[in-house]
Coordinates of C-alpha atoms in Angstrom, one line a residue:
Chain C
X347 CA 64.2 -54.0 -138.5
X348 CA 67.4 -54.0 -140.2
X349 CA 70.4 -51.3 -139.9
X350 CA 71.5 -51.9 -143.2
X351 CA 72.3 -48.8 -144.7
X352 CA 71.0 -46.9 -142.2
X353 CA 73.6 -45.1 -140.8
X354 CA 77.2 -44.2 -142.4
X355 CA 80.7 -43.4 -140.7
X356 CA 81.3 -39.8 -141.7
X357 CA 84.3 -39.0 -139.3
X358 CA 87.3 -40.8 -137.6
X359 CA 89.9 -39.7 -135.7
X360 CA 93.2 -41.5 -134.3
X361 CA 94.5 -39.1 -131.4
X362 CA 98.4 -39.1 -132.8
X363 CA 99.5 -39.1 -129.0
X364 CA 101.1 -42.3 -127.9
X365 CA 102.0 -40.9 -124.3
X366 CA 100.1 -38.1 -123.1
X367 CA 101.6 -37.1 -119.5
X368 CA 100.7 -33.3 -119.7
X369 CA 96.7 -33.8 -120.8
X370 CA 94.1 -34.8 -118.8
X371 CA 91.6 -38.1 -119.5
X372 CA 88.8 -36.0 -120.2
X373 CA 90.8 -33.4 -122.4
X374 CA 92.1 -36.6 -124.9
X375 CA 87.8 -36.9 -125.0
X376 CA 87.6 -33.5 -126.4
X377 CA 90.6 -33.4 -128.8
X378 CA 89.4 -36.6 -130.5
X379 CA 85.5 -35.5 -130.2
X380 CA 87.2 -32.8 -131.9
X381 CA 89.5 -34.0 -134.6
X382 CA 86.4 -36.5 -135.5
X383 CA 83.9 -33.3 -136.1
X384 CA 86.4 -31.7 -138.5
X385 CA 87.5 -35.1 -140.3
X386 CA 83.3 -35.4 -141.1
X387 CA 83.3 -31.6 -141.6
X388 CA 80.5 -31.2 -139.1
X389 CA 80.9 -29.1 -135.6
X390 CA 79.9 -29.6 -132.1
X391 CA 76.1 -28.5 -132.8
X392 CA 75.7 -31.1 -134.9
X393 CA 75.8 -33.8 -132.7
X394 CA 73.0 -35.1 -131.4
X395 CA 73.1 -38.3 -130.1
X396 CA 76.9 -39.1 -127.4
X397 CA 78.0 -42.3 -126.9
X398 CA 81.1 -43.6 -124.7
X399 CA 82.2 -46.3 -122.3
X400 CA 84.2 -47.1 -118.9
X401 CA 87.3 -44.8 -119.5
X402 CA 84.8 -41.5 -120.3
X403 CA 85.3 -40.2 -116.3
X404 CA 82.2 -39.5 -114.6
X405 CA 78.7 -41.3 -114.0
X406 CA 77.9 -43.0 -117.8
X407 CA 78.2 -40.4 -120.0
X408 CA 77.3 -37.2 -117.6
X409 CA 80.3 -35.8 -116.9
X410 CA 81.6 -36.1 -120.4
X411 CA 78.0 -34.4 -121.6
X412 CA 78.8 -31.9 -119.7
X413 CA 82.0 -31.1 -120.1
X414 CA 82.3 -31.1 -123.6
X415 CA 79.2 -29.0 -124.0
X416 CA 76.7 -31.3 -125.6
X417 CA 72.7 -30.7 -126.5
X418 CA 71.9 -34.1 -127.0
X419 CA 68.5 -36.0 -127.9
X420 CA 70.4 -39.3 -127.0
X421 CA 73.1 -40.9 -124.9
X422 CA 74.2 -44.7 -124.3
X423 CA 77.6 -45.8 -122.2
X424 CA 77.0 -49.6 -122.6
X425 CA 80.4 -50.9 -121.6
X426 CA 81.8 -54.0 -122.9
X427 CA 85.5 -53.3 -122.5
X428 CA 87.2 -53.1 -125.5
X429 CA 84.8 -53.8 -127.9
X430 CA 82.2 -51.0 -126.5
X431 CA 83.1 -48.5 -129.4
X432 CA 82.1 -51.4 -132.5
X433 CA 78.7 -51.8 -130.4
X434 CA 78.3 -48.0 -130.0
X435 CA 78.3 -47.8 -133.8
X436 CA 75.9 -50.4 -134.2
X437 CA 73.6 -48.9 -131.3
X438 CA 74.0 -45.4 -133.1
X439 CA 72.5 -46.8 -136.3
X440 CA 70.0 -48.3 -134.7
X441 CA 69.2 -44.9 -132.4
X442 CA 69.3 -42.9 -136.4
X443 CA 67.2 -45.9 -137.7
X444 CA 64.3 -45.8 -135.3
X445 CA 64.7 -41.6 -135.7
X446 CA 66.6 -40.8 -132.4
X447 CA 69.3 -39.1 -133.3
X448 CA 70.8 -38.1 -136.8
X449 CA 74.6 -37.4 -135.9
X450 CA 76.0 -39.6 -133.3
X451 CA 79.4 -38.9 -131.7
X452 CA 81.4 -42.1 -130.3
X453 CA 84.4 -41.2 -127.9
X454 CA 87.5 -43.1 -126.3
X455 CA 90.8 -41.7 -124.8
X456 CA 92.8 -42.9 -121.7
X457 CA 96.5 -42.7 -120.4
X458 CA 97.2 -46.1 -119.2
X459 CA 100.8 -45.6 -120.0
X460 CA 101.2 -42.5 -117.8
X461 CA 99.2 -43.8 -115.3
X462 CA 101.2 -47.3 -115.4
X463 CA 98.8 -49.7 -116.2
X464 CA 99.9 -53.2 -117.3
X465 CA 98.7 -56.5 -118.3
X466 CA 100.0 -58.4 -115.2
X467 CA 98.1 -56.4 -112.9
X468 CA 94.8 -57.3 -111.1
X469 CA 91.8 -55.4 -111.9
X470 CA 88.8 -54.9 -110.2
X471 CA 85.3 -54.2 -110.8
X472 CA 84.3 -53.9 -107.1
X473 CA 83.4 -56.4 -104.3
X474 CA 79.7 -57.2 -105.3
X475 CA 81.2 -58.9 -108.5
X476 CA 79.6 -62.6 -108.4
X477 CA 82.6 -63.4 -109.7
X478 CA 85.0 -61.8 -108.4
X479 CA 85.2 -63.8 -104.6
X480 CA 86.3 -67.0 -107.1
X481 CA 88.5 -65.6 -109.4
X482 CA 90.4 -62.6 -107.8
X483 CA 92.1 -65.1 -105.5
X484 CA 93.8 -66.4 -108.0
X485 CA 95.3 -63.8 -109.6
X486 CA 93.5 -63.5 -112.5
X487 CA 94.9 -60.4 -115.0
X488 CA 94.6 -59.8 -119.0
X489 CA 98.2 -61.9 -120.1
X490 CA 97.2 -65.2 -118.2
X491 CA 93.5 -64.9 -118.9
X492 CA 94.3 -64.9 -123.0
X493 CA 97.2 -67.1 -122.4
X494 CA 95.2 -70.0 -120.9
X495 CA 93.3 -70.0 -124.1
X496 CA 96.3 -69.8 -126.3
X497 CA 97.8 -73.0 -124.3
X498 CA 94.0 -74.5 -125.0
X499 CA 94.0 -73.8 -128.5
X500 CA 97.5 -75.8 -128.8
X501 CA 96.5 -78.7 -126.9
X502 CA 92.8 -79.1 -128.6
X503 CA 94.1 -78.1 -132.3
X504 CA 98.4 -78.2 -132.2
X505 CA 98.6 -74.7 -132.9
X506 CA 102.4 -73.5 -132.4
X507 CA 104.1 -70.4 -130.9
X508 CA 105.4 -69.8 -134.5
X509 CA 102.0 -69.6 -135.9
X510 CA 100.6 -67.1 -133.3
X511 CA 104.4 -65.0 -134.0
X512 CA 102.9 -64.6 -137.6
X513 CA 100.1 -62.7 -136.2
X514 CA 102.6 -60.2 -134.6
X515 CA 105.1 -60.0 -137.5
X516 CA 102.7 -59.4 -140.4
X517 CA 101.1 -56.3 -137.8
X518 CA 105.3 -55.4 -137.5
X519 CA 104.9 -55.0 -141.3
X520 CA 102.0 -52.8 -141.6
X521 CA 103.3 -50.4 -138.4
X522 CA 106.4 -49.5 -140.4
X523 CA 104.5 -47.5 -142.4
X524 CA 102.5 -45.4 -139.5
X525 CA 105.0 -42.5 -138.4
X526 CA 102.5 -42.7 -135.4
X527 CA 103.2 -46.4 -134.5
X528 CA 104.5 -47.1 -131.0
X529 CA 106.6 -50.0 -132.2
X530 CA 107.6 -48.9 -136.3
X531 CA 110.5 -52.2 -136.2
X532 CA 109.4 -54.9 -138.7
X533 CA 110.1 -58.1 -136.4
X534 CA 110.9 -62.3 -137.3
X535 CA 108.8 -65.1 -136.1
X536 CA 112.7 -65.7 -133.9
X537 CA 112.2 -62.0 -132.7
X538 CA 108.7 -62.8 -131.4
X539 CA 110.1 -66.5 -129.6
X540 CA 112.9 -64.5 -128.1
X541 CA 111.1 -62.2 -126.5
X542 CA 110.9 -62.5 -122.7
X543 CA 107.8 -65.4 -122.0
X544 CA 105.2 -63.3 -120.1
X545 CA 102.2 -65.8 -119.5
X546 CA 102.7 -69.2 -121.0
X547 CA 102.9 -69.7 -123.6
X548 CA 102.7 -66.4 -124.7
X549 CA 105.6 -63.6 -125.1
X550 CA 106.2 -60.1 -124.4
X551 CA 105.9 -59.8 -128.6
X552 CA 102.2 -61.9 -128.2
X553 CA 101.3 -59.0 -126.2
X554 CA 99.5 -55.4 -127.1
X555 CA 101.1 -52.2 -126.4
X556 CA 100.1 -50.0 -123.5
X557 CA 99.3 -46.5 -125.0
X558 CA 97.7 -43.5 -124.3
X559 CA 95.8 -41.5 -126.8
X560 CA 92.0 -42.1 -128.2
X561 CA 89.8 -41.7 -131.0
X562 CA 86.4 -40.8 -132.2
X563 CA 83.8 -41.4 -134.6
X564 CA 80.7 -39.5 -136.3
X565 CA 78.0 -41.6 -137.2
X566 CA 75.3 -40.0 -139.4
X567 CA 71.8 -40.8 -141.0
X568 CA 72.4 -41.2 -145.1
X569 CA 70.9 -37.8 -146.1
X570 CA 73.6 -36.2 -144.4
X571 CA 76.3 -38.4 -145.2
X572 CA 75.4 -37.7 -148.9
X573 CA 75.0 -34.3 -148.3
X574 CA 79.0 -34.1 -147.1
X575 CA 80.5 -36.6 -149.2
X576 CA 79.2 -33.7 -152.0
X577 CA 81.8 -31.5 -150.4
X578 CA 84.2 -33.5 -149.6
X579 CA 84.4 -36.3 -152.8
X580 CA 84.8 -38.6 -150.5
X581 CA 83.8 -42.2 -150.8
X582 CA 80.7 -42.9 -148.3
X583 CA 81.8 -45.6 -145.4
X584 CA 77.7 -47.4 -145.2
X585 CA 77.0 -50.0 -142.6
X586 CA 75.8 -52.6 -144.0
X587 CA 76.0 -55.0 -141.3
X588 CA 76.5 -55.7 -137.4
X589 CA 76.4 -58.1 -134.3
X590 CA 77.0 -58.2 -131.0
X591 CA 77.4 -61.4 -128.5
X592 CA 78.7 -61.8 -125.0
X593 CA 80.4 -65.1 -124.0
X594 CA 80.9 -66.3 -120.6
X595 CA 81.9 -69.0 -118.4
X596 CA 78.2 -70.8 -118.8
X597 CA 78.5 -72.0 -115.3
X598 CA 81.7 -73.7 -115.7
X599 CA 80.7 -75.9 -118.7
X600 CA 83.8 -74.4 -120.6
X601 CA 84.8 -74.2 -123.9
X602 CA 87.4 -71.5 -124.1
X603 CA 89.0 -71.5 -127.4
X604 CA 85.6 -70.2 -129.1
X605 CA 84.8 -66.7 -129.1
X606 CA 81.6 -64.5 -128.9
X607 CA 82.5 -63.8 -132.5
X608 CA 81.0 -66.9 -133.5
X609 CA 77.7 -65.4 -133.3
X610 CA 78.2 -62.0 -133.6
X611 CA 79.8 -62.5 -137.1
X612 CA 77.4 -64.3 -138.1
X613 CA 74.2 -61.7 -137.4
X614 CA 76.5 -59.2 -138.7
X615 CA 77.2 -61.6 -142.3
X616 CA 73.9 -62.9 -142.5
X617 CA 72.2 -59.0 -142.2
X618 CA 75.2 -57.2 -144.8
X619 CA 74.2 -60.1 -147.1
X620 CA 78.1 -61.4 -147.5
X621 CA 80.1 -64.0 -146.7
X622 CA 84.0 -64.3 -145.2
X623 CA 85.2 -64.6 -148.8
X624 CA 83.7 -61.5 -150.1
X625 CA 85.8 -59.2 -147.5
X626 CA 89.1 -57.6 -148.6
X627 CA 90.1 -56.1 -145.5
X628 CA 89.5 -57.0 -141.5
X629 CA 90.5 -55.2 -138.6
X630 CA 90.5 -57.7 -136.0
X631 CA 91.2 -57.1 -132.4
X632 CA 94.5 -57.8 -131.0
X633 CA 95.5 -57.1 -127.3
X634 CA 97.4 -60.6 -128.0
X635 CA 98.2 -62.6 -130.4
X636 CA 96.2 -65.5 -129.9
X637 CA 93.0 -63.0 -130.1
X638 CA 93.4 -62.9 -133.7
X639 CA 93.7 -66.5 -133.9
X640 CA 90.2 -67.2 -132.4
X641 CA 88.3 -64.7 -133.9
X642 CA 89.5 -65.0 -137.5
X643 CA 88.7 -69.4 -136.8
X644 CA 85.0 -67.7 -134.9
X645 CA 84.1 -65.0 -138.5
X646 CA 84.4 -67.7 -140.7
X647 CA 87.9 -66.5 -142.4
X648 CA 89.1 -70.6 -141.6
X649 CA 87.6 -73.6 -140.0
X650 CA 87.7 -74.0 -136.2
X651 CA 91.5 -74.8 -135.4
X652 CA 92.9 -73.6 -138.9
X653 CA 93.6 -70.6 -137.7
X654 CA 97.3 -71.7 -137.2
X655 CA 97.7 -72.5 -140.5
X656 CA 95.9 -69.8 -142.1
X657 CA 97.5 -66.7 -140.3
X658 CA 101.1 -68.6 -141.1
X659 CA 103.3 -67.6 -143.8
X660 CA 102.7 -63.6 -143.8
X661 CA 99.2 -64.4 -144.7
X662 CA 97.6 -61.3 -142.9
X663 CA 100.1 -58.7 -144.8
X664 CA 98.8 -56.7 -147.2
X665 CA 99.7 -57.0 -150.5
X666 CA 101.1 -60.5 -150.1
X667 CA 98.6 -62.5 -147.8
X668 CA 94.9 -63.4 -148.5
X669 CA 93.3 -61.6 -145.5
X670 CA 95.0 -58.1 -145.1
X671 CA 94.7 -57.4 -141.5
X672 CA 95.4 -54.4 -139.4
X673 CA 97.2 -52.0 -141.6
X674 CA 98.0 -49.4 -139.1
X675 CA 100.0 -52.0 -137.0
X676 CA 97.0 -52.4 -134.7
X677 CA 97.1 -52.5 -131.1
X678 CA 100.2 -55.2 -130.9
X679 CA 102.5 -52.4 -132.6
X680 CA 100.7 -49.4 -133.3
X681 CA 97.9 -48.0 -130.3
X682 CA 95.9 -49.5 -127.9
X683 CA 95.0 -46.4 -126.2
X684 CA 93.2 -46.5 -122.7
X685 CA 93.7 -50.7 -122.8
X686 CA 90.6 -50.8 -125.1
X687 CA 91.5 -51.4 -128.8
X688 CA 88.2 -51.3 -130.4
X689 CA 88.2 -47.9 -131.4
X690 CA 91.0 -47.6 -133.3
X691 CA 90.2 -50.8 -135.6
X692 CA 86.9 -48.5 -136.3
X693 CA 89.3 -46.3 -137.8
X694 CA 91.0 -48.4 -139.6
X695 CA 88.8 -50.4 -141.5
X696 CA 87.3 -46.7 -142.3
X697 CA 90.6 -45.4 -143.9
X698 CA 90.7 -48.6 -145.8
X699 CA 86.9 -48.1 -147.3
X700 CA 87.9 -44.6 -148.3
X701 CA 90.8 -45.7 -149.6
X702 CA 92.9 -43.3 -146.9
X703 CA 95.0 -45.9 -145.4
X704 CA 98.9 -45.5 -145.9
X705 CA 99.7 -46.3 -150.1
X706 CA 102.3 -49.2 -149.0
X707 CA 99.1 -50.9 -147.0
X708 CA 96.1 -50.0 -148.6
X709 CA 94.1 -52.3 -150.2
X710 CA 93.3 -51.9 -153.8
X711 CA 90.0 -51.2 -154.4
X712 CA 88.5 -52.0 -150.8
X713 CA 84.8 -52.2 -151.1
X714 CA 83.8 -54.4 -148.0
X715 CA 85.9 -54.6 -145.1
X716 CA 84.7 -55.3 -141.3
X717 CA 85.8 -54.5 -138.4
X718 CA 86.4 -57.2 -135.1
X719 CA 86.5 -56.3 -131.4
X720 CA 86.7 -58.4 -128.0
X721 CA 86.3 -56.5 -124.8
X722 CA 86.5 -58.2 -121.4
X723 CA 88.5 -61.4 -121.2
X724 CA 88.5 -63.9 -123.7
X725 CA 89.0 -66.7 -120.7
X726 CA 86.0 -65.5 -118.5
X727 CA 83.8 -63.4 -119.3
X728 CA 83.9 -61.1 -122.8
X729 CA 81.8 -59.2 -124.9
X730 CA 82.0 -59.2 -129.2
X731 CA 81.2 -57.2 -131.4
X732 CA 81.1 -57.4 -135.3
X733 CA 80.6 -54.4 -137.9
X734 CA 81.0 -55.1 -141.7
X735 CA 81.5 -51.5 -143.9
X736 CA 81.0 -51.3 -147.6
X737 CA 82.0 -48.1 -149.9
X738 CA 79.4 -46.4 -151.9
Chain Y
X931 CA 110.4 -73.9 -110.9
X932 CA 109.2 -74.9 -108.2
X933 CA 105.9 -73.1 -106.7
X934 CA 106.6 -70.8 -104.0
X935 CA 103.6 -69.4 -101.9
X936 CA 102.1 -65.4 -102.6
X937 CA 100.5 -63.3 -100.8
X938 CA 96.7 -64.2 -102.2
X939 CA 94.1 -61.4 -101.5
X940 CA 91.4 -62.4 -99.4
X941 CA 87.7 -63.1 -101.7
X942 CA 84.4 -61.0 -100.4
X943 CA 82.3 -63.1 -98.9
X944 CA 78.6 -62.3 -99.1
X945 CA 75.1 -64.0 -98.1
X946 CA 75.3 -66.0 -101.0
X947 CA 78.8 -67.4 -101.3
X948 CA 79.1 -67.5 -97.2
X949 CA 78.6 -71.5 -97.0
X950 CA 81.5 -72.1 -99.6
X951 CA 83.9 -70.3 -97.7
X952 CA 82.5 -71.6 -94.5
X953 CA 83.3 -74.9 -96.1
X954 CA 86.7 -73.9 -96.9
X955 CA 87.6 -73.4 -93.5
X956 CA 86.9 -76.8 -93.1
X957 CA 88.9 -78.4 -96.1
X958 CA 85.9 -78.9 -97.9
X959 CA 84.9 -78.0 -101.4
X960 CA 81.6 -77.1 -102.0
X961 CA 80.1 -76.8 -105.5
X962 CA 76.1 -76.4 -106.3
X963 CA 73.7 -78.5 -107.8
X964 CA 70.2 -77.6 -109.1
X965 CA 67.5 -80.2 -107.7
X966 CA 65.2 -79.3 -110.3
X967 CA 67.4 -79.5 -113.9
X968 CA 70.0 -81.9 -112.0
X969 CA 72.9 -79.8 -113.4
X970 CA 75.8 -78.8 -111.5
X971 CA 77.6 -75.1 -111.4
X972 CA 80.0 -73.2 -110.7
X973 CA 81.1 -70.6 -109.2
X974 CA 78.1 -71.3 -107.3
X975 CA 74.7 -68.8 -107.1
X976 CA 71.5 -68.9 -105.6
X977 CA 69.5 -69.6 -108.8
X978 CA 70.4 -71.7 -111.4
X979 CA 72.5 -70.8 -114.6
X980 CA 71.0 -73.4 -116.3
X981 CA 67.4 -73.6 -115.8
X982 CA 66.9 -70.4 -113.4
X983 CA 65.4 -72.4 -110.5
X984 CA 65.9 -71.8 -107.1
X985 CA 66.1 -75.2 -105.7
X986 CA 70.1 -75.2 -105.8
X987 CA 71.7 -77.3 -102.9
X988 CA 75.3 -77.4 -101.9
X989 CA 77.4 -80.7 -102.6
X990 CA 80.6 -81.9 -101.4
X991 CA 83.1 -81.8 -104.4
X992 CA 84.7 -85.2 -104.6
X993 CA 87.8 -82.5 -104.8
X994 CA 89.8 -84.8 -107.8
X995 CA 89.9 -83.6 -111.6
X996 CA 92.0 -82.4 -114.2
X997 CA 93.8 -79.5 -115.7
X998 CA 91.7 -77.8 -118.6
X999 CA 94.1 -75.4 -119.1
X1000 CA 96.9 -73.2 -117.2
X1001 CA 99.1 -70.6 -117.2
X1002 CA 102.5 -69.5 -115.5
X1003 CA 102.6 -66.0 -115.2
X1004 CA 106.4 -64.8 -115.4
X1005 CA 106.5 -61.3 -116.0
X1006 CA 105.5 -58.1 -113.6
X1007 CA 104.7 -60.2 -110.5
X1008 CA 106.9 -60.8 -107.2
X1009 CA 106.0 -64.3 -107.1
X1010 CA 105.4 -66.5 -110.7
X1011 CA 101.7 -68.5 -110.6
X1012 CA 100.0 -70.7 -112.2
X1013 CA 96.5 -69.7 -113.0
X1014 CA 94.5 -73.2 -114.2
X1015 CA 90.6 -74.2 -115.0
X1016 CA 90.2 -77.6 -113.5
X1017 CA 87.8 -79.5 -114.9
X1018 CA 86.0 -81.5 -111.6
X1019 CA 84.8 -84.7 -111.9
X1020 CA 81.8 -83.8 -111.4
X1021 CA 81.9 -81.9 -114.7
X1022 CA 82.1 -78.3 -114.5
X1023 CA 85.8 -76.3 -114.5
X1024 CA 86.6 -74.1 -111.9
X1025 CA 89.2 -71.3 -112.1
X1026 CA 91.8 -72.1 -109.8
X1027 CA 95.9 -72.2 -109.2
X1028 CA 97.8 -75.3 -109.4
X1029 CA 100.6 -75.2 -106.3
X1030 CA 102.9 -77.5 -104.9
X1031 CA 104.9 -79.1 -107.4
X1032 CA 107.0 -78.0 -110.2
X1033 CA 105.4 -74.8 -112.2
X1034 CA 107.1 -76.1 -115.3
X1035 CA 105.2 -79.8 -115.4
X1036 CA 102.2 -78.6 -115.5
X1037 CA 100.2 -79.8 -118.4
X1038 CA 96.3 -80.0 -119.3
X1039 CA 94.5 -83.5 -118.7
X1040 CA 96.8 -84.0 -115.5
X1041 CA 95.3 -85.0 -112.8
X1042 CA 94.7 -83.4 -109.4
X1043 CA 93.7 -83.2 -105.7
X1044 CA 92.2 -80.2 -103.8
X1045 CA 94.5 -78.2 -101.2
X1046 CA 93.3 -75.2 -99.4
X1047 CA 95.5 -72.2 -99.2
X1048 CA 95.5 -69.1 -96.6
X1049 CA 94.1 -66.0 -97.8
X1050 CA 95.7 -62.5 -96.9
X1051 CA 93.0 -62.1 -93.8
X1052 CA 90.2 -64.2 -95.4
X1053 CA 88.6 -67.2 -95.3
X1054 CA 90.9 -70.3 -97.4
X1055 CA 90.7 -71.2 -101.1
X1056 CA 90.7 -74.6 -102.8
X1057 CA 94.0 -74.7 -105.0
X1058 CA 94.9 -77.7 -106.5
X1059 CA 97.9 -80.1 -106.3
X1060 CA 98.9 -83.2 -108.7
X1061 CA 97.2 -86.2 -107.5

């Protein structure tokens, strides 16, 4: 069974908070749970089916059930770091598909910024981790974990600091436009080499923000999206496609600078029916730099070890590169909120379908665009997830 | 810039990773193979990665191989690293620091030598030096 057109994205919602020190974790949960109801123009009765991840507080999804007042036919918290939010759509549609649930609510919200969370700091997942008594050791954390695959890439494929610096200026050009944004300054390819080196080889300019904030999404079966896109005139946001892979360390037969998007673009292309070339938008996931790089080489967008080349020379701006990438300055300028960027590039590719992005970013007539995440660590152990949109 | 020693957090040892640190106390690396698919892994488990047998017996690492790829972290630490995969000669990479030498020379495809280091109240861990 297929999840084409079986489900559409009636509602988004980007908390506008970028620091949040007077609301609590679960309070950023309901305003976004929230601002996503009234965006689809659908209320808290609606929903049927809950879906969240590791920053909802509580056991799974309980507390959050609870606490936000949900009468629910479903529930899912698989957690895959970053990335959890693109699988939760997919999961939704497949809950809708097989009659489940007919309005699915998808949340995310955290205050690692308040709380002072960084990427240079250790984190654990508790001391029956198989993993853990061989890699905590060695001081394992986000920066060094991407940037060993960044210093890979180079040596296997002569990719340069100045081509991974495009990545993080074309997203400086795109966040000038979001009064939202935590960093609005349009930045050089010199800025981005200046910057203080954080984990060789990559720079404090390579690296994501740390925000807080959140957002949600309203997934809903096609009768009802059809029945609000009749109020509303909007364009309908259908999924037409999705895939989901995780990628390890297979036992220490490594190869490093190939992501899980490999394969979960390719379900997700091979299931919408379309190929790289059709897409004219992608949000692709970006806690660093060199993130991009690898999953724009792993969709198909370039060869494997192009991706220098091909992301050089502002060609991820919109309105002057080939791929238009991250319009709302993504997580390396404008939100990462809770260290988990996937929901927000949900959101994105949505306003760029329904033609709601900002006018100086939005692509002209977008009909297909797909959205990219990578939870976990690209080095170790991660887990991608592809979803591919088209307007109707 | 030169490697300085850290303060490295000790690993949980369990039933099933109890030999390898054992080992370690000892100065020996330890890595798995599987008598039934003949492949070795690491870090090391009880059944196969491979072929999910359970006939998986410890080996003595020869302890040589070469940097896959590293890391100095600069930023946000007392102490800068350098977090590595070394690629063994037997042929699978193990996450790992490279210590005792200049941070900055570092490069992948170099060749090195096993070193234990202390732990902070735990058993030692195999680092690795330029051979």
């Amino acid at each position: 069974m297929s999840i084409k057109g079986k489900a559409y994205l009636v509602g988004a919602y980007e908390h506008p908070t970028r620091k949040a020190e007077d609301k609590s974790v679960a309070q950023l949960h309901a305003e976004v749970a929230k601002g996503a109801l009234e965006d689809a123009g659908l209320t808290k009765q609606d929903v049927d089916g809950y879906f969240c991840a590791g920053d909802a507080p509580g056991l799974g999804p309980l507390s959050m059930i609870d606490y936000l007042g949900l009468k629910l036919r479903h529930m899912e918290s698989t957690d895959t770091g970053g990335s959890s939010y693109l699988i939760h759509v997919a999961h939704a549609a497949q809950a809708i598909a097989a009659g489940k649930c007919d309005v699915a609510l998808v949340t995310l919200a955290g205050r690692p910024r308040s709380e002072g969370s960084s990427g240079t700091q250790p984190r654990s997942w508790g001391a029956a981790v198989p993993d853990g008594p061989f890699e905590a050791p060695y001081g394992i954390v986000t920066a060094n974990s991407y940037a060993m695959v960044a210093m890979r890439h180079m040596h296997e494929y002569g990719t340069t600091s100045e081509q991974l610096a495009w990545i993080k200026v074309a997203a400086s050009h795109h966040a000038q436009h979001n009064p939202h944004a935590m960093l609005r300054d349009v930045v050089t390819v010199q800025d981005v080499l200046d910057s203080p080196m954080v984990a060789d080889p990559l720079h404090r300019m390579d690296c994501c923000v740390v925000s807080d904030g959140g957002g949600a999404l309203i997934v809903a079966r096609p009768e009802i999206a059809k029945q609000l896109a009749g109020k509303t005139r909007r364009p309908l946001v259908k999924l037409i496609g999705a895939g989901e892979s995780p990628r390890g360390q297979s036992g220490g037969k490594l190869d490093i600078t190939t992501s899980g998007a490999a394969w979960s673009g390719a379900a997700a292309f091979a299931e919408a029916g379309v190929k790289p070339a059709d897409i004219q938008y992608v949000s692709i996931y970006d806690s660093f730099t060199i993130t991009v790089l690898v999953q724009i080489e792993d969709l198909g967008f370039c060869g494997k070890g192009e991706g220098g080349r091909f992301v050089a020379d502002g060609n991820l701006i919109s309105g002057t590169g080939k791929l238009p990438f991250n319009t709302d300055g993504g997580g390396l300028c404008n939100n990462h909120p809770a260290n988990r960027g996937g929901m927000t590039k949900v959101i994105e590719a949505v306003r760029q379908v329904r033609g709601e992005a900002h006018p100086k970013v939005q692509v002209k007539n977008c009909r297909l665009a797909l959205a990219q995440g990578t939870g976990g660590q690209l080095a170790t152990r991660h887990g991608s997830a592809t979803l591919i949109f088209e307007r109707v | 810039m030169n490697y300085q020693d850290r303060k490295i957090p000790a690993p949980a040892v369990n039933p099933e990773n109890k030999a390898y640190f054992d080992a370690a106390f000892q100065g020996r690396l330890l890595i798995k193979k599987c008598a039934s698919c003949g492949e070795f892994h690491h870090y090391p488990r009880a059944i196969c990665p491979h072929c999910f047998s359970d006939k998986t017996e410890w080996r003595d690492a020869k302890g040589t191989g070469t940097v896959y790829t590293y890391s100095v972290l600069r930023r946000g630490v007392p102490v800068p690293y350098c977090i590595a995969y070394v690629a063994l000669d037997e042929g699978v990479s193990m996450l790992t620091n490279i210590v005792d030498c200049d941070l900055d020379a570092v490069r992948i495809g170099q060749k090195v030598k096993v070193v234990f280091k202390p732990t902070d109240g735990g058993p030692p861990v195999p680092m690795f030096t330029p051979a």
